[in-house]
PDB file of C-alpha atoms in Angstrom:
ATOM      1  CA  VAL A   1      11.819  -3.001  -7.052  1.00 59.00           C
ATOM      2  CA  THR A   2      13.106  -6.109  -5.576  1.00 55.00           C
ATOM      3  CA  SER A   3      11.455  -8.760  -3.336  1.00 52.00           C
ATOM      4  CA  THR A   4      13.073 -11.598  -1.411  1.00 57.00           C
ATOM      5  CA  GLY A   5      11.375 -14.360   0.866  1.00 52.00           C
ATOM      6  CA  ASP A   6       9.022 -17.417  -0.552  1.00 52.00           C
ATOM      7  CA  VAL A   7       9.111 -14.998  -3.847  1.00 54.00           C
ATOM      8  CA  ALA A   8      12.339 -13.437  -5.344  1.00 55.00           C
ATOM      9  CA  LEU A   9      11.589 -10.842  -7.767  1.00 62.00           C
ATOM     10  CA  GLU A  10      13.196  -7.952  -9.572  1.00 73.00           C
ATOM     11  CA  LYS A  11      12.128  -5.886 -11.987  1.00 73.00           C
ATOM     12  CA  SER A  12      12.626  -2.196 -13.623  1.00 81.00           C
ATOM     13  CA  LEU A  13       9.826   0.261 -14.033  1.00 79.00           C
ATOM     14  CA  ARG A  14      10.256   3.367 -16.188  1.00 87.00           C
ATOM     15  CA  TYR A  15       7.143   5.556 -17.504  1.00 89.00           C
ATOM     16  CA  LEU A  16       6.966   8.582 -19.494  1.00 92.00           C
ATOM     17  CA  LYS A  17       4.734  11.124 -17.738  1.00 94.00           C
ATOM     18  CA  PRO A  18       3.964  14.172 -20.460  1.00 96.00           C
ATOM     19  CA  ARG A  19       2.118  17.062 -19.463  1.00 97.00           C
ATOM     20  CA  ALA A  20       0.130  20.276 -21.255  1.00 98.00           C
ATOM     21  CA  ALA A  21      -1.329  22.980 -19.408  1.00 98.00           C
ATOM     22  CA  VAL A  22      -2.986  25.844 -20.574  1.00 98.00           C
ATOM     23  CA  THR A  23      -4.217  28.959 -18.777  1.00 98.00           C
ATOM     24  CA  TRP A  24      -6.150  31.562 -19.843  1.00 98.00           C
ATOM     25  CA  ALA A  25      -7.236  34.804 -17.954  1.00 97.00           C
ATOM     26  CA  PRO A  26      -9.676  37.169 -19.748  1.00 97.00           C
ATOM     27  CA  ASP A  27      -9.483  39.841 -17.076  1.00 96.00           C
ATOM     28  CA  ALA A  28      -8.169  39.878 -13.328  1.00 93.00           C
ATOM     29  CA  SER A  29     -11.232  37.882 -11.862  1.00 96.00           C
ATOM     30  CA  ASN A  30     -11.596  34.855 -14.186  1.00 97.00           C
ATOM     31  CA  GLN A  31      -9.142  32.295 -15.213  1.00 98.00           C
ATOM     32  CA  PHE A  32      -9.607  29.097 -17.301  1.00 98.00           C
ATOM     33  CA  ARG A  33      -7.354  26.427 -16.891  1.00 98.00           C
ATOM     34  CA  MET A  34      -6.773  23.106 -18.880  1.00 98.00           C
ATOM     35  CA  ARG A  35      -4.684  20.094 -18.278  1.00 98.00           C
ATOM     36  CA  VAL A  36      -3.681  16.912 -19.808  1.00 98.00           C
ATOM     37  CA  GLU A  37      -1.135  14.652 -17.796  1.00 97.00           C
ATOM     38  CA  ARG A  38      -0.096  11.140 -17.712  1.00 97.00           C
ATOM     39  CA  GLU A  39       0.017  10.545 -14.146  1.00 96.00           C
ATOM     40  CA  VAL A  40       1.853   7.176 -12.763  1.00 93.00           C
ATOM     41  CA  GLY A  41       0.868   5.990  -8.843  1.00 87.00           C
ATOM     42  CA  GLN A  42       2.946   5.255  -6.165  1.00 82.00           C
ATOM     43  CA  LEU A  43       3.340   1.394  -5.282  1.00 76.00           C
ATOM     44  CA  ASN A  44       2.514   0.873  -1.818  1.00 72.00           C
ATOM     45  CA  PHE A  45       5.189  -1.127  -0.100  1.00 66.00           C
ATOM     46  CA  ASP A  46       2.680  -2.744   2.265  1.00 65.00           C
ATOM     47  CA  ASP A  47       1.242  -4.448  -0.522  1.00 63.00           C
ATOM     48  CA  PHE A  48       4.225  -6.708  -1.587  1.00 58.00           C
ATOM     49  CA  VAL A  49       4.105  -8.728   1.854  1.00 57.00           C
ATOM     50  CA  ALA A  50       1.262 -10.765   3.791  1.00 54.00           C
ATOM     51  CA  SER A  51      -0.402  -9.357   6.562  1.00 55.00           C
ATOM     52  CA  PRO A  52      -2.304 -10.869   9.171  1.00 53.00           C
ATOM     53  CA  ASN A  53      -5.644  -9.293  10.858  1.00 54.00           C
ATOM     54  CA  VAL A  54      -6.586 -12.265  13.258  1.00 47.00           C
ATOM     55  CA  ALA A  55      -7.504  -9.810  15.911  1.00 44.00           C
ATOM     56  CA  SER A  56     -10.110  -7.963  14.202  1.00 48.00           C
ATOM     57  CA  THR A  57     -10.907 -10.082  11.334  1.00 49.00           C
ATOM     58  CA  GLY A  58      -9.451 -13.458  11.774  1.00 51.00           C
ATOM     59  CA  THR A  59      -7.747 -13.297   8.288  1.00 53.00           C
ATOM     60  CA  VAL A  60      -4.659 -13.025   6.827  1.00 53.00           C
ATOM     61  CA  VAL A  61      -4.452 -10.925   3.538  1.00 56.00           C
ATOM     62  CA  ALA A  62      -1.788 -12.165   0.624  1.00 55.00           C
ATOM     63  CA  GLY A  63       0.868  -9.732  -0.699  1.00 61.00           C
ATOM     64  CA  ASN A  64       1.926  -9.730  -4.512  1.00 69.00           C
ATOM     65  CA  PRO A  65       5.722  -9.103  -5.156  1.00 70.00           C
ATOM     66  CA  ASP A  66       4.631  -8.408  -9.009  1.00 75.00           C
ATOM     67  CA  LEU A  67       2.884  -5.292  -8.626  1.00 82.00           C
ATOM     68  CA  THR A  68       2.496  -2.272 -11.132  1.00 87.00           C
ATOM     69  CA  PRO A  69       1.879   1.093 -10.326  1.00 89.00           C
ATOM     70  CA  GLN A  70      -1.421   2.381 -11.837  1.00 92.00           C
ATOM     71  CA  GLN A  71      -1.202   4.636 -14.676  1.00 95.00           C
ATOM     72  CA  ALA A  72      -3.569   7.169 -15.865  1.00 97.00           C
ATOM     73  CA  TRP A  73      -4.523   9.826 -18.364  1.00 98.00           C
ATOM     74  CA  VAL A  74      -5.673  12.911 -16.873  1.00 98.00           C
ATOM     75  CA  TYR A  75      -7.851  15.642 -18.316  1.00 98.00           C
ATOM     76  CA  GLU A  76      -9.091  18.365 -16.047  1.00 98.00           C
ATOM     77  CA  ALA A  77     -10.745  21.955 -16.630  1.00 98.00           C
ATOM     78  CA  ALA A  78     -10.853  24.565 -14.078  1.00 98.00           C
ATOM     79  CA  TYR A  79     -12.600  27.742 -13.771  1.00 98.00           C
ATOM     80  CA  GLU A  80     -11.494  30.340 -11.142  1.00 98.00           C
ATOM     81  CA  ARG A  81     -13.524  33.580 -10.108  1.00 97.00           C
ATOM     82  CA  ARG A  82     -11.794  35.854  -7.696  1.00 96.00           C
ATOM     83  CA  PHE A  83     -14.035  38.898  -6.052  1.00 95.00           C
ATOM     84  CA  TRP A  84     -13.930  41.010  -2.884  1.00 92.00           C
ATOM     85  CA  ASN A  85     -10.311  41.445  -3.292  1.00 88.00           C
ATOM     86  CA  THR A  86      -9.299  38.176  -1.580  1.00 91.00           C
ATOM     87  CA  ALA A  87     -12.083  35.703  -2.240  1.00 96.00           C
ATOM     88  CA  ALA A  88     -12.062  33.121  -4.983  1.00 97.00           C
ATOM     89  CA  LEU A  89     -14.068  30.163  -5.995  1.00 98.00           C
ATOM     90  CA  VAL A  90     -12.541  27.514  -7.866  1.00 98.00           C
ATOM     91  CA  MET A  91     -14.847  24.840  -9.879  1.00 98.00           C
ATOM     92  CA  THR A  92     -12.589  22.050 -11.322  1.00 98.00           C
ATOM     93  CA  VAL A  93     -14.018  18.919 -13.333  1.00 98.00           C
ATOM     94  CA  ARG A  94     -11.500  16.026 -13.916  1.00 98.00           C
ATOM     95  CA  HIS A  95     -11.491  12.784 -15.623  1.00 98.00           C
ATOM     96  CA  ALA A  96      -8.885   9.784 -15.605  1.00 98.00           C
ATOM     97  CA  GLU A  97      -8.632   6.959 -18.036  1.00 98.00           C
ATOM     98  CA  ILE A  98      -7.055   4.709 -15.833  1.00 97.00           C
ATOM     99  CA  ASP A  99      -4.210   1.432 -16.536  1.00 96.00           C
ATOM    100  CA  ASP A 100      -3.489  -1.346 -14.401  1.00 94.00           C
ATOM    101  CA  VAL A 101      -5.844  -0.561 -11.362  1.00 95.00           C
ATOM    102  CA  VAL A 102      -4.521  -1.444  -8.242  1.00 91.00           C
ATOM    103  CA  ASP A 103      -6.856  -3.603  -6.194  1.00 91.00           C
ATOM    104  CA  ARG A 104      -7.554  -7.295  -5.171  1.00 86.00           C
ATOM    105  CA  ILE A 105      -7.177  -9.866  -7.455  1.00 84.00           C
ATOM    106  CA  PRO A 106      -7.908 -13.535  -6.807  1.00 80.00           C
ATOM    107  CA  ILE A 107      -5.031 -16.384  -6.548  1.00 77.00           C
ATOM    108  CA  THR A 108      -5.790 -19.364  -8.208  1.00 73.00           C
ATOM    109  CA  SER A 109      -4.161 -22.928  -8.136  1.00 70.00           C
ATOM    110  CA  PRO A 110      -2.656 -24.670 -11.194  1.00 74.00           C
ATOM    111  CA  SER A 111      -5.941 -26.507 -11.712  1.00 72.00           C
ATOM    112  CA  GLY A 112      -7.893 -22.944 -11.719  1.00 67.00           C
ATOM    113  CA  VAL A 113      -9.226 -23.192  -8.183  1.00 69.00           C
ATOM    114  CA  VAL A 114      -9.579 -20.002  -6.200  1.00 68.00           C
ATOM    115  CA  LEU A 115      -7.182 -19.753  -3.105  1.00 69.00           C
ATOM    116  CA  ALA A 116      -7.372 -16.345  -2.015  1.00 74.00           C
ATOM    117  CA  ASP A 117      -6.612 -12.871  -2.995  1.00 79.00           C
ATOM    118  CA  ALA A 118      -3.972 -10.169  -2.787  1.00 82.00           C
ATOM    119  CA  PRO A 119      -3.234  -6.963  -4.056  1.00 86.00           C
ATOM    120  CA  GLY A 120      -2.983  -6.670  -7.910  1.00 87.00           C
ATOM    121  CA  ASN A 121      -3.584  -4.817 -11.029  1.00 91.00           C
ATOM    122  CA  ILE A 122      -7.351  -5.872 -12.528  1.00 93.00           C
ATOM    123  CA  GLY A 123      -7.434  -4.074 -15.611  1.00 93.00           C
ATOM    124  CA  ALA A 124      -8.528  -0.765 -17.012  1.00 96.00           C
ATOM    125  CA  GLY A 125     -10.618   1.952 -14.908  1.00 97.00           C
ATOM    126  CA  THR A 126     -12.185   5.311 -14.922  1.00 98.00           C
ATOM    127  CA  LYS A 127     -12.285   7.923 -12.247  1.00 98.00           C
ATOM    128  CA  ASP A 128     -14.636  11.317 -12.530  1.00 98.00           C
ATOM    129  CA  GLU A 129     -14.214  14.016 -10.211  1.00 98.00           C
ATOM    130  CA  VAL A 130     -16.165  17.227  -9.418  1.00 98.00           C
ATOM    131  CA  GLN A 131     -14.305  19.613  -7.161  1.00 98.00           C
ATOM    132  CA  ALA A 132     -15.405  23.169  -5.624  1.00 98.00           C
ATOM    133  CA  GLY A 133     -13.244  25.223  -3.408  1.00 98.00           C
ATOM    134  CA  LEU A 134     -14.077  28.268  -1.582  1.00 98.00           C
ATOM    135  CA  THR A 135     -12.130  30.920  -0.131  1.00 98.00           C
ATOM    136  CA  LEU A 136     -14.225  33.522   1.869  1.00 97.00           C
ATOM    137  CA  PRO A 137     -12.905  36.511   4.032  1.00 97.00           C
ATOM    138  CA  LEU A 138     -15.683  37.278   6.590  1.00 97.00           C
ATOM    139  CA  ASP A 139     -14.912  41.193   7.230  1.00 95.00           C
ATOM    140  CA  ARG A 140     -18.048  42.079   5.069  1.00 93.00           C
ATOM    141  CA  PHE A 141     -20.111  39.972   7.340  1.00 94.00           C
ATOM    142  CA  GLY A 142     -19.121  41.802  10.720  1.00 94.00           C
ATOM    143  CA  VAL A 143     -16.066  39.598  11.437  1.00 95.00           C
ATOM    144  CA  ARG A 144     -12.782  41.021  11.144  1.00 95.00           C
ATOM    145  CA  ALA A 145      -9.319  39.940  10.192  1.00 95.00           C
ATOM    146  CA  ALA A 146     -11.414  36.187   9.512  1.00 97.00           C
ATOM    147  CA  GLN A 147     -11.475  33.937   6.460  1.00 97.00           C
ATOM    148  CA  PHE A 148     -13.718  30.789   5.912  1.00 98.00           C
ATOM    149  CA  ARG A 149     -12.270  28.191   3.596  1.00 98.00           C
ATOM    150  CA  ALA A 150     -14.125  24.956   2.090  1.00 98.00           C
ATOM    151  CA  GLN A 151     -13.739  22.266  -0.341  1.00 98.00           C
ATOM    152  CA  TYR A 152     -15.912  19.540  -1.698  1.00 98.00           C
ATOM    153  CA  THR A 153     -15.267  16.676  -3.919  1.00 98.00           C
ATOM    154  CA  TRP A 154     -17.595  14.489  -5.590  1.00 98.00           C
ATOM    155  CA  ARG A 155     -15.810  11.160  -7.094  1.00 98.00           C
ATOM    156  CA  ASN A 156     -17.092   8.103  -9.148  1.00 98.00           C
ATOM    157  CA  THR A 157     -15.005   5.453 -10.141  1.00 98.00           C
ATOM    158  CA  LYS A 158     -15.593   2.213 -12.358  1.00 97.00           C
ATOM    159  CA  VAL A 159     -13.619  -0.732 -12.968  1.00 96.00           C
ATOM    160  CA  ASP A 160     -14.885  -4.451 -13.749  1.00 95.00           C
ATOM    161  CA  ASP A 161     -14.929  -6.796 -10.928  1.00 92.00           C
ATOM    162  CA  PRO A 162     -12.329  -9.831 -11.336  1.00 89.00           C
ATOM    163  CA  LEU A 163     -14.453 -12.374  -9.691  1.00 87.00           C
ATOM    164  CA  LEU A 164     -18.273 -11.113 -10.700  1.00 88.00           C
ATOM    165  CA  GLY A 165     -17.150  -9.604 -13.946  1.00 85.00           C
ATOM    166  CA  GLY A 166     -19.448  -6.710 -13.257  1.00 90.00           C
ATOM    167  CA  THR A 167     -18.865  -2.886 -12.986  1.00 94.00           C
ATOM    168  CA  ARG A 168     -18.155  -1.595  -9.382  1.00 95.00           C
ATOM    169  CA  GLU A 169     -16.363   1.240  -7.737  1.00 96.00           C
ATOM    170  CA  ILE A 170     -12.307   1.087  -7.339  1.00 96.00           C
ATOM    171  CA  SER A 171     -11.605  -0.119  -3.452  1.00 94.00           C
ATOM    172  CA  ALA A 172     -10.729   2.647  -0.938  1.00 93.00           C
ATOM    173  CA  LEU A 173     -11.282   5.446  -3.120  1.00 95.00           C
ATOM    174  CA  HIS A 174     -14.144   7.920  -1.345  1.00 97.00           C
ATOM    175  CA  PRO A 175     -17.342   8.661  -3.160  1.00 97.00           C
ATOM    176  CA  ALA A 176     -17.326  11.899  -1.459  1.00 97.00           C
ATOM    177  CA  ASP A 177     -14.646  14.221   0.656  1.00 98.00           C
ATOM    178  CA  TRP A 178     -15.325  17.595   2.217  1.00 98.00           C
ATOM    179  CA  GLU A 179     -13.815  20.092   4.645  1.00 98.00           C
ATOM    180  CA  ALA A 180     -14.305  23.673   6.045  1.00 98.00           C
ATOM    181  CA  HIS A 181     -12.073  25.708   7.974  1.00 98.00           C
ATOM    182  CA  PHE A 182     -12.474  28.885   9.906  1.00 98.00           C
ATOM    183  CA  THR A 183      -9.465  31.270  11.227  1.00 98.00           C
ATOM    184  CA  GLN A 184      -9.614  34.674  12.580  1.00 97.00           C
ATOM    185  CA  ASP A 185      -6.558  36.822  13.786  1.00 97.00           C
ATOM    186  CA  LEU A 186      -6.662  38.572  16.922  1.00 96.00           C
ATOM    187  CA  PRO A 187      -3.968  41.218  16.596  1.00 94.00           C
ATOM    188  CA  ALA A 188      -4.464  42.932  20.039  1.00 93.00           C
ATOM    189  CA  TRP A 189      -3.843  39.431  21.910  1.00 95.00           C
ATOM    190  CA  ARG A 190      -1.077  38.601  19.210  1.00 95.00           C
ATOM    191  CA  SER A 191      -3.478  35.530  18.914  1.00 97.00           C
ATOM    192  CA  THR A 192      -5.013  33.520  16.227  1.00 97.00           C
ATOM    193  CA  TRP A 193      -7.641  30.956  16.405  1.00 98.00           C
ATOM    194  CA  GLY A 194     -10.091  28.645  14.054  1.00 97.00           C
ATOM    195  CA  VAL A 195     -12.011  25.668  13.631  1.00 97.00           C
ATOM    196  CA  ASP A 196     -11.167  22.897  11.119  1.00 97.00           C
ATOM    197  CA  VAL A 197     -13.681  20.623  10.296  1.00 96.00           C
ATOM    198  CA  LEU A 198     -12.728  17.223   8.326  1.00 95.00           C
ATOM    199  CA  GLY A 199     -15.886  16.003   6.742  1.00 95.00           C
ATOM    200  CA  GLY A 200     -17.080  12.417   7.314  1.00 95.00           C
ATOM    201  CA  TYR A 201     -16.559   9.844   4.527  1.00 96.00           C
ATOM    202  CA  ARG A 202     -17.125   6.342   3.061  1.00 97.00           C
ATOM    203  CA  GLU A 203     -14.205   3.571   1.916  1.00 97.00           C
ATOM    204  CA  ARG A 204     -15.113   0.121   0.538  1.00 96.00           C
ATOM    205  CA  PHE A 205     -12.883  -2.804   0.162  1.00 94.00           C
ATOM    206  CA  PHE A 206     -14.110  -5.686  -2.282  1.00 94.00           C
ATOM    207  CA  ARG A 207     -12.084  -8.857  -1.205  1.00 90.00           C
ATOM    208  CA  LEU A 208     -11.979 -12.391  -2.267  1.00 88.00           C
ATOM    209  CA  THR A 209     -14.900 -13.743   0.546  1.00 90.00           C
ATOM    210  CA  GLU A 210     -16.227 -10.279   1.679  1.00 93.00           C
ATOM    211  CA  ILE A 211     -17.053  -6.535   0.952  1.00 95.00           C
ATOM    212  CA  GLU A 212     -15.997  -4.240   4.021  1.00 96.00           C
ATOM    213  CA  THR A 213     -17.413  -0.710   4.073  1.00 97.00           C
ATOM    214  CA  ARG A 214     -15.736   1.863   6.318  1.00 96.00           C
ATOM    215  CA  LYS A 215     -18.071   4.947   7.233  1.00 96.00           C
ATOM    216  CA  PHE A 216     -16.317   7.815   9.474  1.00 95.00           C
ATOM    217  CA  SER A 217     -18.266  10.880  10.990  1.00 94.00           C
ATOM    218  CA  PRO A 218     -16.788  14.359  10.775  1.00 94.00           C
ATOM    219  CA  PHE A 219     -13.905  15.233  12.932  1.00 92.00           C
ATOM    220  CA  VAL A 220     -13.928  18.855  14.662  1.00 94.00           C
ATOM    221  CA  THR A 221     -10.722  20.431  16.002  1.00 95.00           C
ATOM    222  CA  VAL A 222     -10.727  23.646  17.766  1.00 96.00           C
ATOM    223  CA  TYR A 223      -7.150  25.434  17.994  1.00 97.00           C
ATOM    224  CA  GLY A 224      -5.624  29.173  19.526  1.00 97.00           C
ATOM    225  CA  GLU A 225      -2.096  30.305  19.211  1.00 97.00           C
ATOM    226  CA  TYR A 226      -0.290  33.057  21.157  1.00 96.00           C
ATOM    227  CA  LYS A 227       2.524  34.969  20.263  1.00 95.00           C
ATOM    228  CA  PRO A 228       3.914  36.298  23.204  1.00 93.00           C
ATOM    229  CA  ARG A 229       7.045  37.406  21.178  1.00 91.00           C
ATOM    230  CA  PRO A 230       8.116  36.639  17.696  1.00 88.00           C
ATOM    231  CA  ASP A 231      10.106  33.793  18.600  1.00 91.00           C
ATOM    232  CA  TRP A 232       7.783  31.960  20.797  1.00 94.00           C
ATOM    233  CA  ILE A 233       4.302  30.249  19.750  1.00 96.00           C
ATOM    234  CA  ILE A 234       2.306  28.756  22.465  1.00 96.00           C
ATOM    235  CA  ARG A 235      -0.648  26.522  20.760  1.00 96.00           C
ATOM    236  CA  LEU A 236      -3.528  24.955  22.548  1.00 97.00           C
ATOM    237  CA  GLU A 237      -5.527  22.216  20.595  1.00 95.00           C
ATOM    238  CA  ALA A 238      -8.587  20.491  21.327  1.00 94.00           C
ATOM    239  CA  ILE A 239      -8.728  17.362  18.716  1.00 90.00           C
ATOM    240  CA  GLY A 240     -11.659  15.802  18.109  1.00 84.00           C
ATOM    241  CA  VAL A 241     -14.309  18.183  20.162  1.00 83.00           C
ATOM    242  CA  SER A 242     -17.257  16.282  18.388  1.00 78.00           C
ATOM    243  CA  ASN A 243     -16.111  12.643  18.938  1.00 79.00           C
ATOM    244  CA  ARG A 244     -15.551  10.595  16.109  1.00 85.00           C
ATOM    245  CA  ASN A 245     -17.419   7.385  15.096  1.00 91.00           C
ATOM    246  CA  ALA A 246     -15.808   4.851  12.571  1.00 93.00           C
ATOM    247  CA  ARG A 247     -18.186   2.283  11.586  1.00 95.00           C
ATOM    248  CA  ARG A 248     -17.300  -1.133  10.010  1.00 95.00           C
ATOM    249  CA  ILE A 249     -19.472  -3.495   8.257  1.00 97.00           C
ATOM    250  CA  ARG A 250     -18.087  -6.490   6.996  1.00 96.00           C
ATOM    251  CA  GLU A 251     -20.627  -8.850   4.511  1.00 96.00           C
ATOM    252  CA  ALA A 252     -18.750 -12.029   4.804  1.00 95.00           C
ATOM    253  CA  TYR A 253     -19.532 -14.939   2.003  1.00 94.00           C
ATOM    254  CA  ALA A 254     -19.093 -18.606   2.830  1.00 92.00           C
ATOM    255  CA  GLY A 255     -16.803 -18.772   0.079  1.00 88.00           C
ATOM    256  CA  PRO A 256     -15.573 -16.580  -3.248  1.00 88.00           C
ATOM    257  CA  ARG A 257     -18.279 -13.988  -3.772  1.00 89.00           C
ATOM    258  CA  ASN A 258     -19.058 -15.222  -7.384  1.00 87.00           C
ATOM    259  CA  VAL A 259     -20.029 -18.824  -6.417  1.00 88.00           C
ATOM    260  CA  ALA A 260     -20.818 -18.679  -2.387  1.00 91.00           C
ATOM    261  CA  ARG A 261     -23.784 -17.130  -0.493  1.00 94.00           C
ATOM    262  CA  LEU A 262     -23.515 -14.309   1.939  1.00 95.00           C
ATOM    263  CA  ASP A 263     -23.033 -16.096   5.273  1.00 96.00           C
ATOM    264  CA  TYR A 264     -23.036 -12.944   7.923  1.00 96.00           C
ATOM    265  CA  THR A 265     -22.828  -9.279   8.139  1.00 97.00           C
ATOM    266  CA  ASP A 266     -20.865  -7.945  11.193  1.00 96.00           C
ATOM    267  CA  VAL A 267     -21.098  -4.493  12.137  1.00 96.00           C
ATOM    268  CA  ARG A 268     -18.760  -2.681  14.439  1.00 95.00           C
ATOM    269  CA  SER A 269     -18.988   0.857  15.582  1.00 94.00           C
ATOM    270  CA  LEU A 270     -16.341   2.603  17.479  1.00 90.00           C
ATOM    271  CA  GLU A 271     -15.889   5.986  19.222  1.00 88.00           C
ATOM    272  CA  TRP A 272     -13.055   8.491  19.745  1.00 82.00           C
ATOM    273  CA  GLY A 273     -12.769  10.645  22.289  1.00 80.00           C
ATOM    274  CA  GLY A 274     -11.138  13.925  22.175  1.00 84.00           C
ATOM    275  CA  SER A 275      -8.075  15.031  23.193  1.00 90.00           C
ATOM    276  CA  LEU A 276      -6.358  18.193  24.230  1.00 92.00           C
ATOM    277  CA  TYR A 277      -2.461  19.337  22.985  1.00 93.00           C
ATOM    278  CA  LEU A 278      -0.404  22.056  24.081  1.00 96.00           C
ATOM    279  CA  ARG A 279       2.641  22.787  21.627  1.00 95.00           C
ATOM    280  CA  VAL A 280       5.043  25.431  22.884  1.00 96.00           C
ATOM    281  CA  ARG A 281       7.574  25.999  20.077  1.00 94.00           C
ATOM    282  CA  LYS A 282      10.762  28.248  20.288  1.00 91.00           C
ATOM    283  CA  THR A 283      12.831  29.615  17.485  1.00 91.00           C
ATOM    284  CA  PHE A 284      16.834  30.001  18.124  1.00 88.00           C
ATOM    285  CA  GLY A 285      18.946  31.871  15.984  1.00 76.00           C
ATOM    286  CA  GLY A 286      18.259  34.422  12.680  1.00 61.00           C
TER     287      GLY A 286
END
């Protein structure tokens, strides 16, 4: 990795990523899986340079060319239960011991005065996840050639705050995520239609002089596909039919959070309307 400009730096990064996985299926309907793996995250190159956000927050976010990708030992156990031929329920529990958590670090002067913050490695942390996934054919409920799929993930993260010293969550990781999908084939009409719902979520960022929280409402898409011939696909999508709300809450401090008082709280709410897409695809050859 090489950086140029006001800070010139070059370094090589090499990591071993061992992995061990065991699967046990006592019968055709049940399966147990266990995994231990050393994972290494990807570096976000936007974190290497400063980025101004003058229009919305009036701040400039510093970069850090000396970032190290975070690493984690991940321990996972999963149970899968199959029923009704094509239905399946999967439960997964996952624990990660993280090194070099990538978050925000304070930048200090030679005299020890905190000047700004930047992306950086703030030490060790943990991440615990419980995930449930369901695939359910709906023929038994009178809806022919239809399927329902859903997934929910609960997440708990911990890391020491480099400013306050106490434990807090890791920036940008959602406490919960969920999604649901419905699809149905209509062979007589050579068509497929469905509904995709992406659940609302919350993310939080801990910076030197503020804590920013973003909350997003669920997002719904309805679509239909028509295949007049095998080489033609016509797809109509109504994206965001429910409208999506994004709420940003900035808790701004008069200085560094560890020494200054809360100055003000800025709350902004934005609404995204829906959009309609028509896509036509033609396959040539073959």
